[in-house]
Amino acid sequence: QVQLVESGGGLVQAGGSLRLSCAASGRTFSDYAVGWFRQAPGKEREFLAALNWSAYLVKYAESAKGRFTISGDNTKNTVYLQMNALKPEDKAVYYCAAGDYGVVPRNYYYWGQGTQVAVST
């Protein structure tokens, strides 16, 4: 079993930045792709970005391109999501997940508890 813990969320002003972290234990991230998702109240879980370790490939949702960057250090079993130029619409619970290199939640097997991001105006 893989245990995932997100951290780094909080309340920021519009235009500010946050770096979210996803730390894994139990198994290594090298066995899985890692994705970042977010879910706002009343909305479906939304894909943001994914990382494939074997070739260090990354892909992004259109909504994340240009402002969000996924990166990782597999020796530390940690993946990051750098978020810049945050907007009120970015308010959500952000999740990391381990699984296949896909763009929908069903592609991922293990999930963290989420970290809350709020953006003030």
mmCIF file of C-alpha atoms in Angstrom:
data_model
loop_
_atom_site.group_PDB
_atom_site.id
_atom_site.type_symbol
_atom_site.label_atom_id
_atom_site.label_comp_id
_atom_site.label_asym_id
_atom_site.label_seq_id
_atom_site.Cartn_x
_atom_site.Cartn_y
_atom_site.Cartn_z
ATOM 1 C CA GLN A 1 0.000 0.000 0.000
ATOM 2 C CA VAL A 2 1.149 3.536 -0.808
ATOM 3 C CA GLN A 3 0.541 6.348 1.642
ATOM 4 C CA LEU A 4 0.424 9.861 0.183
ATOM 5 C CA VAL A 5 0.402 13.110 2.139
ATOM 6 C CA GLU A 6 -0.112 16.512 0.539
ATOM 7 C CA SER A 7 1.077 19.700 2.154
ATOM 8 C CA GLY A 8 1.677 23.331 1.276
ATOM 9 C CA GLY A 9 -1.859 24.578 0.871
ATOM 10 C CA GLY A 10 -3.270 27.637 2.544
ATOM 11 C CA LEU A 11 -4.792 31.046 1.976
ATOM 12 C CA VAL A 12 -3.054 33.369 -0.458
ATOM 13 C CA GLN A 13 -3.910 36.614 -2.192
ATOM 14 C CA ALA A 14 -4.818 36.631 -5.842
ATOM 15 C CA GLY A 15 -1.655 36.704 -7.896
ATOM 16 C CA GLY A 16 0.342 34.861 -5.271
ATOM 17 C CA SER A 17 2.070 31.494 -5.454
ATOM 18 C CA LEU A 18 2.087 28.199 -3.619
ATOM 19 C CA ARG A 19 4.151 25.064 -3.931
ATOM 20 C CA LEU A 20 2.323 21.912 -2.991
ATOM 21 C CA SER A 21 4.206 18.795 -1.950
ATOM 22 C CA CYS A 22 3.194 15.153 -2.123
ATOM 23 C CA ALA A 23 5.243 12.793 0.004
ATOM 24 C CA ALA A 24 4.925 9.040 -0.389
ATOM 25 C CA SER A 25 5.712 6.170 1.918
ATOM 26 C CA GLY A 26 5.223 2.422 1.782
ATOM 27 C CA ARG A 27 6.168 2.079 -1.884
ATOM 28 C CA THR A 28 8.339 4.175 -4.145
ATOM 29 C CA PHE A 29 6.972 6.604 -6.708
ATOM 30 C CA SER A 30 9.214 4.993 -9.307
ATOM 31 C CA ASP A 31 6.631 2.215 -9.638
ATOM 32 C CA TYR A 32 3.846 4.644 -10.560
ATOM 33 C CA ALA A 33 2.986 7.761 -12.443
ATOM 34 C CA VAL A 34 1.883 10.662 -10.266
ATOM 35 C CA GLY A 35 -0.976 13.029 -10.941
ATOM 36 C CA TRP A 36 -2.327 16.191 -9.404
ATOM 37 C CA PHE A 37 -6.055 16.872 -9.270
ATOM 38 C CA ARG A 38 -8.276 19.429 -7.622
ATOM 39 C CA GLN A 39 -11.891 19.454 -6.558
ATOM 40 C CA ALA A 40 -13.968 22.497 -5.734
ATOM 41 C CA PRO A 41 -17.232 22.218 -3.793
ATOM 42 C CA GLY A 42 -20.011 20.978 -6.031
ATOM 43 C CA LYS A 43 -17.662 20.189 -8.907
ATOM 44 C CA GLU A 44 -16.069 17.032 -10.228
ATOM 45 C CA ARG A 45 -12.455 16.226 -9.575
ATOM 46 C CA GLU A 46 -10.345 17.966 -12.209
ATOM 47 C CA PHE A 47 -7.073 16.748 -13.685
ATOM 48 C CA LEU A 48 -4.213 19.229 -13.556
ATOM 49 C CA ALA A 49 -0.905 17.534 -14.327
ATOM 50 C CA ALA A 50 0.866 14.179 -14.378
ATOM 51 C CA LEU A 51 4.435 12.921 -14.287
ATOM 52 C CA ASN A 52 5.804 9.671 -15.700
ATOM 53 C CA TRP A 53 9.017 8.707 -13.955
ATOM 54 C CA SER A 54 10.561 6.319 -16.467
ATOM 55 C CA ALA A 55 11.218 9.042 -19.044
ATOM 56 C CA TYR A 56 10.366 12.018 -16.833
ATOM 57 C CA LEU A 57 7.461 12.904 -19.069
ATOM 58 C CA VAL A 58 4.914 15.461 -17.982
ATOM 59 C CA LYS A 59 1.543 16.545 -19.278
ATOM 60 C CA TYR A 60 -0.909 19.241 -18.287
ATOM 61 C CA ALA A 61 -4.538 20.060 -18.528
ATOM 62 C CA GLU A 62 -5.261 23.117 -20.622
ATOM 63 C CA SER A 63 -6.428 24.862 -17.469
ATOM 64 C CA ALA A 64 -3.016 24.345 -15.854
ATOM 65 C CA LYS A 65 -0.693 25.213 -18.720
ATOM 66 C CA GLY A 66 1.462 28.259 -18.176
ATOM 67 C CA ARG A 67 0.794 28.700 -14.470
ATOM 68 C CA PHE A 68 1.307 25.275 -12.893
ATOM 69 C CA THR A 69 4.413 23.107 -13.014
ATOM 70 C CA ILE A 70 4.757 19.516 -11.867
ATOM 71 C CA SER A 71 8.148 18.217 -10.790
ATOM 72 C CA GLY A 72 9.567 15.585 -8.530
ATOM 73 C CA ASP A 73 12.494 13.963 -6.825
ATOM 74 C CA ASN A 74 12.058 10.202 -6.943
ATOM 75 C CA THR A 75 14.967 9.664 -4.569
ATOM 76 C CA LYS A 76 12.864 11.455 -1.956
ATOM 77 C CA ASN A 77 9.535 10.003 -3.125
ATOM 78 C CA THR A 78 8.227 13.544 -3.369
ATOM 79 C CA VAL A 79 6.316 15.303 -6.137
ATOM 80 C CA TYR A 80 5.583 19.017 -6.293
ATOM 81 C CA LEU A 81 3.066 21.285 -7.903
ATOM 82 C CA GLN A 82 4.212 24.874 -8.285
ATOM 83 C CA MET A 83 1.244 27.191 -8.727
ATOM 84 C CA ASN A 84 1.735 30.795 -9.797
ATOM 85 C CA ALA A 85 -0.583 33.707 -10.496
ATOM 86 C CA LEU A 86 -3.317 32.168 -8.411
ATOM 87 C CA LYS A 87 -6.889 33.225 -9.015
ATOM 88 C CA PRO A 88 -10.037 32.905 -6.898
ATOM 89 C CA GLU A 89 -11.214 30.175 -9.275
ATOM 90 C CA ASP A 90 -8.246 28.072 -8.128
ATOM 91 C CA LYS A 91 -9.860 27.579 -4.723
ATOM 92 C CA ALA A 92 -10.215 23.843 -4.198
ATOM 93 C CA VAL A 93 -8.885 20.832 -2.378
ATOM 94 C CA TYR A 94 -5.782 19.633 -4.197
ATOM 95 C CA TYR A 95 -4.916 15.938 -4.327
ATOM 96 C CA CYS A 96 -1.963 13.928 -5.494
ATOM 97 C CA ALA A 97 -2.368 10.364 -6.650
ATOM 98 C CA ALA A 98 -0.250 7.442 -7.812
ATOM 99 C CA GLY A 99 -1.202 5.112 -10.630
ATOM 100 C CA ASP A 100 -1.230 5.106 -14.406
ATOM 101 C CA TYR A 101 -0.214 8.035 -16.580
ATOM 102 C CA GLY A 102 -3.731 9.203 -17.263
ATOM 103 C CA VAL A 103 -5.980 12.238 -17.042
ATOM 104 C CA VAL A 104 -9.010 10.942 -15.140
ATOM 105 C CA PRO A 105 -9.316 9.873 -11.499
ATOM 106 C CA ARG A 106 -9.955 6.215 -12.390
ATOM 107 C CA ASN A 107 -6.406 6.001 -13.771
ATOM 108 C CA TYR A 108 -5.004 6.386 -10.259
ATOM 109 C CA TYR A 109 -4.973 3.868 -7.433
ATOM 110 C CA TYR A 110 -3.652 5.676 -4.378
ATOM 111 C CA TRP A 111 -4.724 9.094 -3.162
ATOM 112 C CA GLY A 112 -3.659 11.552 -0.526
ATOM 113 C CA GLN A 113 -6.031 13.265 1.873
ATOM 114 C CA GLY A 114 -5.883 16.563 0.017
ATOM 115 C CA THR A 115 -4.713 20.028 0.949
ATOM 116 C CA GLN A 116 -6.935 23.103 0.867
ATOM 117 C CA VAL A 117 -6.063 26.079 -1.300
ATOM 118 C CA ALA A 118 -7.982 29.338 -0.974
ATOM 119 C CA VAL A 119 -7.378 32.573 -2.848
ATOM 120 C CA SER A 120 -8.542 35.945 -1.591
ATOM 121 C CA THR A 121 -9.231 39.049 -3.651
#
